[in-house]
PDB file of N, CA and C in Angstrom:
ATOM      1  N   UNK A   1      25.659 112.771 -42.321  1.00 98.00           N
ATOM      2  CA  UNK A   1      24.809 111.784 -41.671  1.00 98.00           C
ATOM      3  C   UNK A   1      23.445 111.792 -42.363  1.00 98.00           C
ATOM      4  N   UNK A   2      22.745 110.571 -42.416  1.00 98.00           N
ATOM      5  CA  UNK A   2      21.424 110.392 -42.902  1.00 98.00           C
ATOM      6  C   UNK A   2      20.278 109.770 -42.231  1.00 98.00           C
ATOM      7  N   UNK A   3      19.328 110.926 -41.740  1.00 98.00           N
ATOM      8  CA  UNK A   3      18.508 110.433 -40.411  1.00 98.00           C
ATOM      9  C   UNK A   3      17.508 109.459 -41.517  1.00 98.00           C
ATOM     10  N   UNK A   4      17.280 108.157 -41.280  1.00 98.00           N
ATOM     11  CA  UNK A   4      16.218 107.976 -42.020  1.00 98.00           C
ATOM     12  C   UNK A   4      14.853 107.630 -41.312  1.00 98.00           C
ATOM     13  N   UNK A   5      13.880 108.016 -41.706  1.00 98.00           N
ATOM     14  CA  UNK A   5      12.187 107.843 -40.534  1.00 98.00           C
ATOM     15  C   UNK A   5      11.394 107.315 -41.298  1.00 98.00           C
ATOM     16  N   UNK A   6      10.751 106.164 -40.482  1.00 98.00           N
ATOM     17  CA  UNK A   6      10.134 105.342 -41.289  1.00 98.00           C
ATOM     18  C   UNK A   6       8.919 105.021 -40.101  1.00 98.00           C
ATOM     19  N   UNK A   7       8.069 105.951 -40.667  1.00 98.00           N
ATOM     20  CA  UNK A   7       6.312 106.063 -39.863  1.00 98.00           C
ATOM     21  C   UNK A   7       5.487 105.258 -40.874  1.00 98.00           C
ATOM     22  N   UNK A   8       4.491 104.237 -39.885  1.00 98.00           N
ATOM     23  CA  UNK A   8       3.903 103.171 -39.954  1.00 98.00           C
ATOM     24  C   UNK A   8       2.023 103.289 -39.566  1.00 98.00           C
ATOM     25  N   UNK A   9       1.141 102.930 -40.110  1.00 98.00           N
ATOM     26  CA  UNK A   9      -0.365 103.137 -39.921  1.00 98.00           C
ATOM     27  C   UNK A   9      -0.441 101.262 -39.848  1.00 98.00           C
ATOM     28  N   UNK A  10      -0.994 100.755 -38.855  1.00 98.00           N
ATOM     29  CA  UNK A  10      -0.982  99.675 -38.237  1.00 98.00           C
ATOM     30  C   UNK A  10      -2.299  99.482 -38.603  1.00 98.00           C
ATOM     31  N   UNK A  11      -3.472  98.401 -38.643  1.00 97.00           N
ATOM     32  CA  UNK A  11      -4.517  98.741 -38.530  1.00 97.00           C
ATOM     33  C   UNK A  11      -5.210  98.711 -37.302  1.00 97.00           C
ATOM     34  N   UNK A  12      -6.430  99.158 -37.073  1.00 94.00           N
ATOM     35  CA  UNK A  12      -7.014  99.640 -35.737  1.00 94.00           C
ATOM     36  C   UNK A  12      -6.736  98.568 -34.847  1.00 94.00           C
ATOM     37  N   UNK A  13      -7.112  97.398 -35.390  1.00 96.00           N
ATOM     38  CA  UNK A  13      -7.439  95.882 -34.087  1.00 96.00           C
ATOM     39  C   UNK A  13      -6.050  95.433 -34.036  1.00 96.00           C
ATOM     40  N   UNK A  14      -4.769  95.951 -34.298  1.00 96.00           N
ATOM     41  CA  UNK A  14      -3.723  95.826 -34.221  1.00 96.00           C
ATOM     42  C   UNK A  14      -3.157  95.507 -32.321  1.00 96.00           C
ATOM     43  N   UNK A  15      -2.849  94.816 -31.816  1.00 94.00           N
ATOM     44  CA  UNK A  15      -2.442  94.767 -30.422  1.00 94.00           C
ATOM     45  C   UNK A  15      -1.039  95.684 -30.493  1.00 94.00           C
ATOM     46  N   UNK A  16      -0.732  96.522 -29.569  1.00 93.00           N
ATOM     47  CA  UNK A  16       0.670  96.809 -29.251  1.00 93.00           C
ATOM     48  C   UNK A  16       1.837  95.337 -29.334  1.00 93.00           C
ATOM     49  N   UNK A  17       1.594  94.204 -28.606  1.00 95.00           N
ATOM     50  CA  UNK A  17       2.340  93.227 -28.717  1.00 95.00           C
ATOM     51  C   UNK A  17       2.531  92.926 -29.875  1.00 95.00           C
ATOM     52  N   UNK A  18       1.678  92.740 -30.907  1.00 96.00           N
ATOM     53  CA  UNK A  18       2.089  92.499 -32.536  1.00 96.00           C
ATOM     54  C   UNK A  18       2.438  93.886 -32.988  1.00 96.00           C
ATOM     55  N   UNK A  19       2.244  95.179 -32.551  1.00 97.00           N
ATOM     56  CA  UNK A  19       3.253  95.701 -32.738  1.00 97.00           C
ATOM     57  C   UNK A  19       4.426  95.730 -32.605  1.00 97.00           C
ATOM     58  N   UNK A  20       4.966  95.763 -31.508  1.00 95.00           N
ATOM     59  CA  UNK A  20       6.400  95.668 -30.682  1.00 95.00           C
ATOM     60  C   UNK A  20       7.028  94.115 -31.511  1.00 95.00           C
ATOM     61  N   UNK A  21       6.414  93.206 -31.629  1.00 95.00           N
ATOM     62  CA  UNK A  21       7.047  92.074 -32.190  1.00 95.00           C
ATOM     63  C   UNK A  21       7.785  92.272 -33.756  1.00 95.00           C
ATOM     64  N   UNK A  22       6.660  93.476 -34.378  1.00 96.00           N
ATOM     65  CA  UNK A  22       7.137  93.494 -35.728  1.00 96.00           C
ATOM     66  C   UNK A  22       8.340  94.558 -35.741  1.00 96.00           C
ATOM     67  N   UNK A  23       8.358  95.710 -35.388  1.00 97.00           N
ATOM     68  CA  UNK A  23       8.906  96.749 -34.939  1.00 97.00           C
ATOM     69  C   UNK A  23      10.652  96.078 -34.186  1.00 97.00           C
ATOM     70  N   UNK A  24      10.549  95.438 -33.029  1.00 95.00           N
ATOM     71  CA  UNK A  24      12.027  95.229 -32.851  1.00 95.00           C
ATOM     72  C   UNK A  24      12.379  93.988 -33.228  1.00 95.00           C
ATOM     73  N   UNK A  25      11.794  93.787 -34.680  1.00 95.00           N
ATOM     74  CA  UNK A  25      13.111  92.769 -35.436  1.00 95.00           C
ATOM     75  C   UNK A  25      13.697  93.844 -36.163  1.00 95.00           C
ATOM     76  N   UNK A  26      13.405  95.240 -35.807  1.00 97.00           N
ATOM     77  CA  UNK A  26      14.815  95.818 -36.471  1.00 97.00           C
ATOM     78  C   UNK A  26      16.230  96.015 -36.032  1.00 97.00           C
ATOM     79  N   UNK A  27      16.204  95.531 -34.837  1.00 97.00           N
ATOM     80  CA  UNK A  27      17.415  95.561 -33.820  1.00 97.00           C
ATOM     81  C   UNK A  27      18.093  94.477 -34.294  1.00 97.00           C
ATOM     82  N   UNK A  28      18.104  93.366 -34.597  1.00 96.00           N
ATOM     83  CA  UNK A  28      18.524  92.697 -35.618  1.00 96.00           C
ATOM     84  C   UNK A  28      18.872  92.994 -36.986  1.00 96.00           C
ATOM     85  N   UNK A  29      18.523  93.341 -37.128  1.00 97.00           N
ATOM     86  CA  UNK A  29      18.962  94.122 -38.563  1.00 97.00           C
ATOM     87  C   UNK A  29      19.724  95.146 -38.284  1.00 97.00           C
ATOM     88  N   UNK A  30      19.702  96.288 -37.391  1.00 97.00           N
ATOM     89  CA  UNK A  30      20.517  96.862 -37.824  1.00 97.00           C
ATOM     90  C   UNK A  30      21.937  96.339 -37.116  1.00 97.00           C
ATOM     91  N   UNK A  31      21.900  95.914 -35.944  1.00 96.00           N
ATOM     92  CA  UNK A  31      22.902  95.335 -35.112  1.00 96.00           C
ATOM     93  C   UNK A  31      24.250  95.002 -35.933  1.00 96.00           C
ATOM     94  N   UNK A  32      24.184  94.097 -36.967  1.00 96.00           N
ATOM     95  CA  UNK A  32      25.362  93.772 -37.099  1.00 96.00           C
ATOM     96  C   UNK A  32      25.803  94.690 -38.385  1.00 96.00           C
ATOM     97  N   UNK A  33      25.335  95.622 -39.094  1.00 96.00           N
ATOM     98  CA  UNK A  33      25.350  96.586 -39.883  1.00 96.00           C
ATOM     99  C   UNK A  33      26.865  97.852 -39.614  1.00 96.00           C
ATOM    100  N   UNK A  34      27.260  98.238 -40.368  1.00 94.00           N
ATOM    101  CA  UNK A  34      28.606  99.222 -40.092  1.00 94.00           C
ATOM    102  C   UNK A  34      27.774 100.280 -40.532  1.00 94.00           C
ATOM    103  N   UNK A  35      27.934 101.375 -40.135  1.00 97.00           N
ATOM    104  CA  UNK A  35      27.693 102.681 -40.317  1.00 97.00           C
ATOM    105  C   UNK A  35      26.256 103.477 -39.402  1.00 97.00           C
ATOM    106  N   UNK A  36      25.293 102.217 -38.816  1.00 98.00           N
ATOM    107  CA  UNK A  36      24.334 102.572 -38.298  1.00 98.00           C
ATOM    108  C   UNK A  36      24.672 103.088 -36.732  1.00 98.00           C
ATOM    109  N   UNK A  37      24.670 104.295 -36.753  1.00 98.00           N
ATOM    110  CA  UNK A  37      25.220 105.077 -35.247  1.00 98.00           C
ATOM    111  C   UNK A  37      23.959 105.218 -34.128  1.00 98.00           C
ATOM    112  N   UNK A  38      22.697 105.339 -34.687  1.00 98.00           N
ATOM    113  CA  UNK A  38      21.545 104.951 -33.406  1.00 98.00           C
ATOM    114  C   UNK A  38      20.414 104.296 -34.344  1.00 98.00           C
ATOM    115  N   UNK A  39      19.724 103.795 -33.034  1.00 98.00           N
ATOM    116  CA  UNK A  39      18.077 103.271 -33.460  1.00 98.00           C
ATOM    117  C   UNK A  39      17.195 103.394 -32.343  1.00 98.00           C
ATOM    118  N   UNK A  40      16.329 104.256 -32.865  1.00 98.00           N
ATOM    119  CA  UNK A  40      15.295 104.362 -31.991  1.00 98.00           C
ATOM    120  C   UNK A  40      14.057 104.289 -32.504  1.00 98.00           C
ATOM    121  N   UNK A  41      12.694 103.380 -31.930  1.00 98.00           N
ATOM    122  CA  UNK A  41      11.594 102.995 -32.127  1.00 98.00           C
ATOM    123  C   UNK A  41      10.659 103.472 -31.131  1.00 98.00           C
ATOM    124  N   UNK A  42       9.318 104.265 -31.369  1.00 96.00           N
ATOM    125  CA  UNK A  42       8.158 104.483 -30.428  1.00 96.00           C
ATOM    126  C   UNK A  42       7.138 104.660 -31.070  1.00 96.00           C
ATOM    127  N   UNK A  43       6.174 104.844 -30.212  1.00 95.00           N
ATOM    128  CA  UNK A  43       5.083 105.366 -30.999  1.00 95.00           C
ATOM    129  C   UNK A  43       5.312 107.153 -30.892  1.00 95.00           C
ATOM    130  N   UNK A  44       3.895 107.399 -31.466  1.00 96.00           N
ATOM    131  CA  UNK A  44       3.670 108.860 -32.067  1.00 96.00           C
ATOM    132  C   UNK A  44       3.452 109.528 -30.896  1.00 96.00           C
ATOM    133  N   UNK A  45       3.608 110.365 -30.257  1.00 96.00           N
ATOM    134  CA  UNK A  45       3.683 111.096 -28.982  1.00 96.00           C
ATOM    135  C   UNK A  45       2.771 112.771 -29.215  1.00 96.00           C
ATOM    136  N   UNK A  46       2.896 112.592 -30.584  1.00 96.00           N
ATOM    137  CA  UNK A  46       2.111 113.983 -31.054  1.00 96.00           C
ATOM    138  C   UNK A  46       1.079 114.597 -30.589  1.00 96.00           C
ATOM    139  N   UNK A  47       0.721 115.622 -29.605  1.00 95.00           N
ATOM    140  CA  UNK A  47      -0.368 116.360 -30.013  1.00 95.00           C
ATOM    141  C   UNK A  47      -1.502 116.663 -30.737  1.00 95.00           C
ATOM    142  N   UNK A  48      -1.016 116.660 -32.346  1.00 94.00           N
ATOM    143  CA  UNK A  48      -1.600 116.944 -33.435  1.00 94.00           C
ATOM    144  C   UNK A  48      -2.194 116.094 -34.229  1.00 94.00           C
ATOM    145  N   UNK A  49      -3.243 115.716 -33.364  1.00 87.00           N
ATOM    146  CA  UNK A  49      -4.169 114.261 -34.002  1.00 87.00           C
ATOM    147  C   UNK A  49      -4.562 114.843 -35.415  1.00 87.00           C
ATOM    148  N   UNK A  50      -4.755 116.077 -35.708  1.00 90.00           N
ATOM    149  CA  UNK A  50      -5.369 115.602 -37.139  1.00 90.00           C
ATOM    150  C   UNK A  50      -4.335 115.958 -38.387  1.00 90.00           C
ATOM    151  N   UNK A  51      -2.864 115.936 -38.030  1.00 94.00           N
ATOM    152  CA  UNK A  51      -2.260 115.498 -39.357  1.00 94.00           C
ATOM    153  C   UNK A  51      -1.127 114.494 -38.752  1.00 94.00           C
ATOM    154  N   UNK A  52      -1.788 113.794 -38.226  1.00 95.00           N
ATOM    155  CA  UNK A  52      -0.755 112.720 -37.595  1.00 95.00           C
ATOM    156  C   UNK A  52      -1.211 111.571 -38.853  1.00 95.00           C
ATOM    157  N   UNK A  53      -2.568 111.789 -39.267  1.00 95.00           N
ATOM    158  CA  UNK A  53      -2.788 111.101 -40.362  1.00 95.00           C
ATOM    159  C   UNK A  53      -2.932 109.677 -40.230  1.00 95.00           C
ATOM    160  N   UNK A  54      -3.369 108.969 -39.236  1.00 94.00           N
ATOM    161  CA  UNK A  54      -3.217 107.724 -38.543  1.00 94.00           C
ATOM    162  C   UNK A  54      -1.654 107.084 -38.557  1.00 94.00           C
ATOM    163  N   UNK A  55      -0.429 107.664 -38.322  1.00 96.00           N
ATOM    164  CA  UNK A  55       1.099 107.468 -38.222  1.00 96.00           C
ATOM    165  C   UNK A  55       1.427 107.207 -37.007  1.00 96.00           C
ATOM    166  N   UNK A  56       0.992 106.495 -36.199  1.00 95.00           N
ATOM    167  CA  UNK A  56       1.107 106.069 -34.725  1.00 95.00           C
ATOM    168  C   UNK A  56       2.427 105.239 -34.071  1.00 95.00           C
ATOM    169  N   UNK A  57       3.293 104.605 -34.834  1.00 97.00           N
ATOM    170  CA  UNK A  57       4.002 104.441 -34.674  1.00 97.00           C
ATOM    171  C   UNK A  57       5.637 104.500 -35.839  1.00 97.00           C
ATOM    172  N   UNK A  58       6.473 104.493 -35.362  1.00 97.00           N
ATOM    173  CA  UNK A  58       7.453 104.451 -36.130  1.00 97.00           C
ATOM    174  C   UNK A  58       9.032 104.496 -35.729  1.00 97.00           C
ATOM    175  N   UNK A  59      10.099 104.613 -36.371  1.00 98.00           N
ATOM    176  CA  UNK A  59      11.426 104.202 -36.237  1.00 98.00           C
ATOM    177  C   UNK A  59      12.248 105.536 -36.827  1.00 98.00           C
ATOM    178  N   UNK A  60      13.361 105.906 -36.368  1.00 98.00           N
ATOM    179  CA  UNK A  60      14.484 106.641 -37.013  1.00 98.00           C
ATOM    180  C   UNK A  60      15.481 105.984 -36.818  1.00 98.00           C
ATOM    181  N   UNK A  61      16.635 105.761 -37.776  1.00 98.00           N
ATOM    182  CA  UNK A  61      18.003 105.219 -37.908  1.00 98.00           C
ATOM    183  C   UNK A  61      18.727 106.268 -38.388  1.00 98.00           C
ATOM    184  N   UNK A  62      20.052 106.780 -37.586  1.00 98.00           N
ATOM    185  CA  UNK A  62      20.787 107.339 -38.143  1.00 98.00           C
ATOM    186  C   UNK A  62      22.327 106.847 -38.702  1.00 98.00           C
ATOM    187  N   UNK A  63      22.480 107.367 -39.776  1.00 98.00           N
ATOM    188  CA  UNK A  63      23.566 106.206 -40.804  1.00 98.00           C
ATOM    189  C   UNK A  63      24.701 107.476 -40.816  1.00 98.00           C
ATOM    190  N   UNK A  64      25.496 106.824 -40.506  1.00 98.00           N
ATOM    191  CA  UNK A  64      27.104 107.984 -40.338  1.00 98.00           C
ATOM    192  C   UNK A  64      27.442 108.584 -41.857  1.00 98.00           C
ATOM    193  N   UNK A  65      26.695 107.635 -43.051  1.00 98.00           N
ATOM    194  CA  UNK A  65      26.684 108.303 -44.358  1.00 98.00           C
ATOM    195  C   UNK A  65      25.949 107.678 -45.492  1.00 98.00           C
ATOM    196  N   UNK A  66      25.918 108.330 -46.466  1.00 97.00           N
ATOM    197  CA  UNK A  66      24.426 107.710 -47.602  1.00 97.00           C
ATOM    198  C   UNK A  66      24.961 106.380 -48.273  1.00 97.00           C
ATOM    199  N   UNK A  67      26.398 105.886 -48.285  1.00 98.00           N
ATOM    200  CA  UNK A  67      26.864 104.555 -48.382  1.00 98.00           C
ATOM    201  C   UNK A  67      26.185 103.400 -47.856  1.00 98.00           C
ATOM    202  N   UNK A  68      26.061 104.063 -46.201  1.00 98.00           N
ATOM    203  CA  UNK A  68      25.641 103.107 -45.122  1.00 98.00           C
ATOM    204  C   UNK A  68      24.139 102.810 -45.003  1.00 98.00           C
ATOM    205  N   UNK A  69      23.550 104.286 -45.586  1.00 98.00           N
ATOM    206  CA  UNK A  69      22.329 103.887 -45.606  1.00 98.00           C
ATOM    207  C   UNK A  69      21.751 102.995 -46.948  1.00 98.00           C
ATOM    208  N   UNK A  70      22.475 103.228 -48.042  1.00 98.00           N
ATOM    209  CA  UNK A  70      22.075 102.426 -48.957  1.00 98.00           C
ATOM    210  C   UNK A  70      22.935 100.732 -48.570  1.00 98.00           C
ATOM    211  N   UNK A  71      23.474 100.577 -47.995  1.00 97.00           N
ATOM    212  CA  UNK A  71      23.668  98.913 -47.846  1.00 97.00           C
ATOM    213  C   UNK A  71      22.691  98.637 -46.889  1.00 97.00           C
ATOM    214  N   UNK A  72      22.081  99.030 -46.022  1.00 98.00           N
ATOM    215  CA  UNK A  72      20.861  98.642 -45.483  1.00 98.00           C
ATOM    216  C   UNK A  72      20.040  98.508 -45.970  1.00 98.00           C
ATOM    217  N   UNK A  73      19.202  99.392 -46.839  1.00 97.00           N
ATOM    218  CA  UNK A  73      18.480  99.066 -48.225  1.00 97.00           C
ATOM    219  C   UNK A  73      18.416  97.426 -49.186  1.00 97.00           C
ATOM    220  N   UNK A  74      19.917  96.896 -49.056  1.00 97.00           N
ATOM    221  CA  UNK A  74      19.303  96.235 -49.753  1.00 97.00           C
ATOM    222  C   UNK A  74      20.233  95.160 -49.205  1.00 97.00           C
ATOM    223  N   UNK A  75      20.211  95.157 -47.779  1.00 97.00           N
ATOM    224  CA  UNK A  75      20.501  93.737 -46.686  1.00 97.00           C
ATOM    225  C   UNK A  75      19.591  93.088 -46.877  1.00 97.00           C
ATOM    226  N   UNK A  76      19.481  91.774 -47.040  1.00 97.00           N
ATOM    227  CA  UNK A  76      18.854  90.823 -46.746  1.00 97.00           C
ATOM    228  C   UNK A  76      17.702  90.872 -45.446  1.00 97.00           C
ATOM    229  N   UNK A  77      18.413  91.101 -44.571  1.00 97.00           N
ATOM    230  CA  UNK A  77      17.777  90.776 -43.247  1.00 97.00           C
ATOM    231  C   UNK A  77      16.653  92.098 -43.428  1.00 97.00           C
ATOM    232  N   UNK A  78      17.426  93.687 -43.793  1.00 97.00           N
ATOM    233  CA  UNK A  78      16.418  94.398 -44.086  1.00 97.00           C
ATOM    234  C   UNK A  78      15.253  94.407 -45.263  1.00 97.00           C
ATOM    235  N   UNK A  79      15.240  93.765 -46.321  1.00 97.00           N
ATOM    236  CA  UNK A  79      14.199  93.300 -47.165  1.00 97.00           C
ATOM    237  C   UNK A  79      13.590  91.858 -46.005  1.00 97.00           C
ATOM    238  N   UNK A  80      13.986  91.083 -45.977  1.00 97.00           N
ATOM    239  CA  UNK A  80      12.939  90.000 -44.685  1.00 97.00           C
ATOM    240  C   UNK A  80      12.197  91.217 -44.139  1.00 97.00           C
ATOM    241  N   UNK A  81      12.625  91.965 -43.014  1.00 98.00           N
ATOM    242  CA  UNK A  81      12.426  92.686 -42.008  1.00 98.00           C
ATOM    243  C   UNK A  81      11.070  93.785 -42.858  1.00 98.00           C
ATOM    244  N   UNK A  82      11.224  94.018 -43.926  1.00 97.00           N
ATOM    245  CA  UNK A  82      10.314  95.393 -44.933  1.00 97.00           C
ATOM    246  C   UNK A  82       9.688  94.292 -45.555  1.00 97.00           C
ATOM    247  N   UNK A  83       9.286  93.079 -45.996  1.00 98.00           N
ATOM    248  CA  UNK A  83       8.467  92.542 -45.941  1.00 98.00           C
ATOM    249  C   UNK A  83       7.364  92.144 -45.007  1.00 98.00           C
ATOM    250  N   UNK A  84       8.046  91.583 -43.745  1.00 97.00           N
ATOM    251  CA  UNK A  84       6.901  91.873 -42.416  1.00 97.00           C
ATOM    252  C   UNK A  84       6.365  93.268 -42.139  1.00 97.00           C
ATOM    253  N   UNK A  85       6.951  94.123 -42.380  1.00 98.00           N
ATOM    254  CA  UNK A  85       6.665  95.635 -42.253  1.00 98.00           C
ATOM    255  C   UNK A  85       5.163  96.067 -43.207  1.00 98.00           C
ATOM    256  N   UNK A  86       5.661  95.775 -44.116  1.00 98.00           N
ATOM    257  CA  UNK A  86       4.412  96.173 -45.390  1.00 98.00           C
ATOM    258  C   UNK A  86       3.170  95.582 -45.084  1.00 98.00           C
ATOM    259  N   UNK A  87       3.918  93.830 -44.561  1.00 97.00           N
ATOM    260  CA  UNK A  87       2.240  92.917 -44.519  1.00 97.00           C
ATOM    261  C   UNK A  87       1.950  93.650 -43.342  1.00 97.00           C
ATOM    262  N   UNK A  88       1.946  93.840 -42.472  1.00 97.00           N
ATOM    263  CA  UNK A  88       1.624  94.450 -41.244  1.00 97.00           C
ATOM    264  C   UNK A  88       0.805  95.614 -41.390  1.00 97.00           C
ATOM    265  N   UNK A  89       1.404  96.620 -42.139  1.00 98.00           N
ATOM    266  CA  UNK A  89       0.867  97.576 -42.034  1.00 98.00           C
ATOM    267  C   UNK A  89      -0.621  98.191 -42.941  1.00 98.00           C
ATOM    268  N   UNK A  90      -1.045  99.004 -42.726  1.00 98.00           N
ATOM    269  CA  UNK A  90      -2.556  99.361 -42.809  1.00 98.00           C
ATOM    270  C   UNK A  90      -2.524  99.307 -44.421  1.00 98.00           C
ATOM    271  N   UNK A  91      -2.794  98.649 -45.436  1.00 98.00           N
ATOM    272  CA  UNK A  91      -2.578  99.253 -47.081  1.00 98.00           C
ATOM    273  C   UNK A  91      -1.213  98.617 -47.615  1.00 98.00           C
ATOM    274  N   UNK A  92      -0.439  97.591 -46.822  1.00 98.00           N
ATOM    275  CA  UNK A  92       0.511  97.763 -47.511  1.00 98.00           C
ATOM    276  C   UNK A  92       1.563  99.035 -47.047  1.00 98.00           C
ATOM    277  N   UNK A  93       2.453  99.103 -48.434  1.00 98.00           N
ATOM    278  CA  UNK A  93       2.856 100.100 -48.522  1.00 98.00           C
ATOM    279  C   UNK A  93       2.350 101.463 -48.811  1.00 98.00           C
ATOM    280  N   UNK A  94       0.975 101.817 -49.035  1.00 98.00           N
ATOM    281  CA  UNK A  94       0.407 102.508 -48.441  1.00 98.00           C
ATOM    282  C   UNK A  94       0.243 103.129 -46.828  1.00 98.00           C
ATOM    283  N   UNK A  95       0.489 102.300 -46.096  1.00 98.00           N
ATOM    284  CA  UNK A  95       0.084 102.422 -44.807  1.00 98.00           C
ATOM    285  C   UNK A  95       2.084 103.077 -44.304  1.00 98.00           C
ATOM    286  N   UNK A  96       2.787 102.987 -45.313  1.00 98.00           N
ATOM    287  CA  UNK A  96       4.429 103.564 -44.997  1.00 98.00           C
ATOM    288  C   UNK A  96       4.725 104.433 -45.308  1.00 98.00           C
ATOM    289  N   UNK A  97       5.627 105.341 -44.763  1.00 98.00           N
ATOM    290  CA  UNK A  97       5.924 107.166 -44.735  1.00 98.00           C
ATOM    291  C   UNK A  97       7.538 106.702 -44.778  1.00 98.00           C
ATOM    292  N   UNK A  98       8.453 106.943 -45.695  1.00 98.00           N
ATOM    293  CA  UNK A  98       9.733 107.046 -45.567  1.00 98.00           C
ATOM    294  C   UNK A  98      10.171 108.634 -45.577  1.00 98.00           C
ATOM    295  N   UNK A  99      10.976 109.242 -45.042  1.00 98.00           N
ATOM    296  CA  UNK A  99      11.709 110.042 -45.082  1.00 98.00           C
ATOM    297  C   UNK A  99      13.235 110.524 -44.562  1.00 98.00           C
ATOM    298  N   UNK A 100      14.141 110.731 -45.678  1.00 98.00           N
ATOM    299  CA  UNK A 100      15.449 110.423 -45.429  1.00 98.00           C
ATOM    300  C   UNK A 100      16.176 112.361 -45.172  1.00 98.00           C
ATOM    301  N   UNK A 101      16.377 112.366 -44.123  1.00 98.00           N
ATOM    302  CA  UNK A 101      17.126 113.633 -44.297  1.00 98.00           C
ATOM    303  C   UNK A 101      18.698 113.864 -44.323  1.00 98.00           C
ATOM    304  N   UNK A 102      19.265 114.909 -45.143  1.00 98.00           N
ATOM    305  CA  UNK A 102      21.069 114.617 -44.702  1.00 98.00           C
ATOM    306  C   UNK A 102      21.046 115.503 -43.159  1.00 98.00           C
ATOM    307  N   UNK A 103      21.527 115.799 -42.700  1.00 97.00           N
ATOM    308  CA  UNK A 103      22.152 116.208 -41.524  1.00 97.00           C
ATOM    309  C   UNK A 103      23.962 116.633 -41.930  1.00 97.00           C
ATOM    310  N   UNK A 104      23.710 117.740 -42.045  1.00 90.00           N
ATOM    311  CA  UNK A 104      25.501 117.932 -41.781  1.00 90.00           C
ATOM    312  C   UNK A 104      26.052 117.857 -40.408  1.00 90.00           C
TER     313      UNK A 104
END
């Protein structure tokens, strides 16, 4: 399995509602996808304000295998979807944290 986490720096005057708007068009995306076994979206719940690094919100998808996660990669709906993502966020892709772990 391949957890993938994808933490987001919004900028400050950002509303939660234009958050949440950009954030669950991924339910669409992953919805009609084979191999995607959960999705879950929140914000940062952390404690540890000072290496949270302004990462306040973000997403994990877990993919039943690295097949599945690479056809999401390069879905359509998920490039649309990582284009609103980038403009959104604080820098660009600067303002994005990917990290993919395996999970046995």
């Amino acid at each position: 399995m391949i957890r993938h986490h994808v933490f987001v720096r919004f900028p400050a005057d950002t509303d939660d509602a234009a958050i949440d708007q950009v954030l669950d068009g991924l339910h669409d995306v992953c919805r009609p996808l084979e191999g995607v076994l959960e999705l879950r979206i929140g914000a940062n719940v952390s404690p540890e304000d000072p290496v949270v690094h302004g990462f306040r919100h973000g997403f994990v998808i877990d993919f039943a295998t690295e097949t599945d996660r690479d056809a999401y990669l390069v879905d359509q709906a998920h490039r649309a979807f990582g284009d609103r993502l980038v403009a959104a966020a604080l820098g660009g892709t600067d303002g994005i944290l990917v990290f993919d772990l395996a999970i046995d």
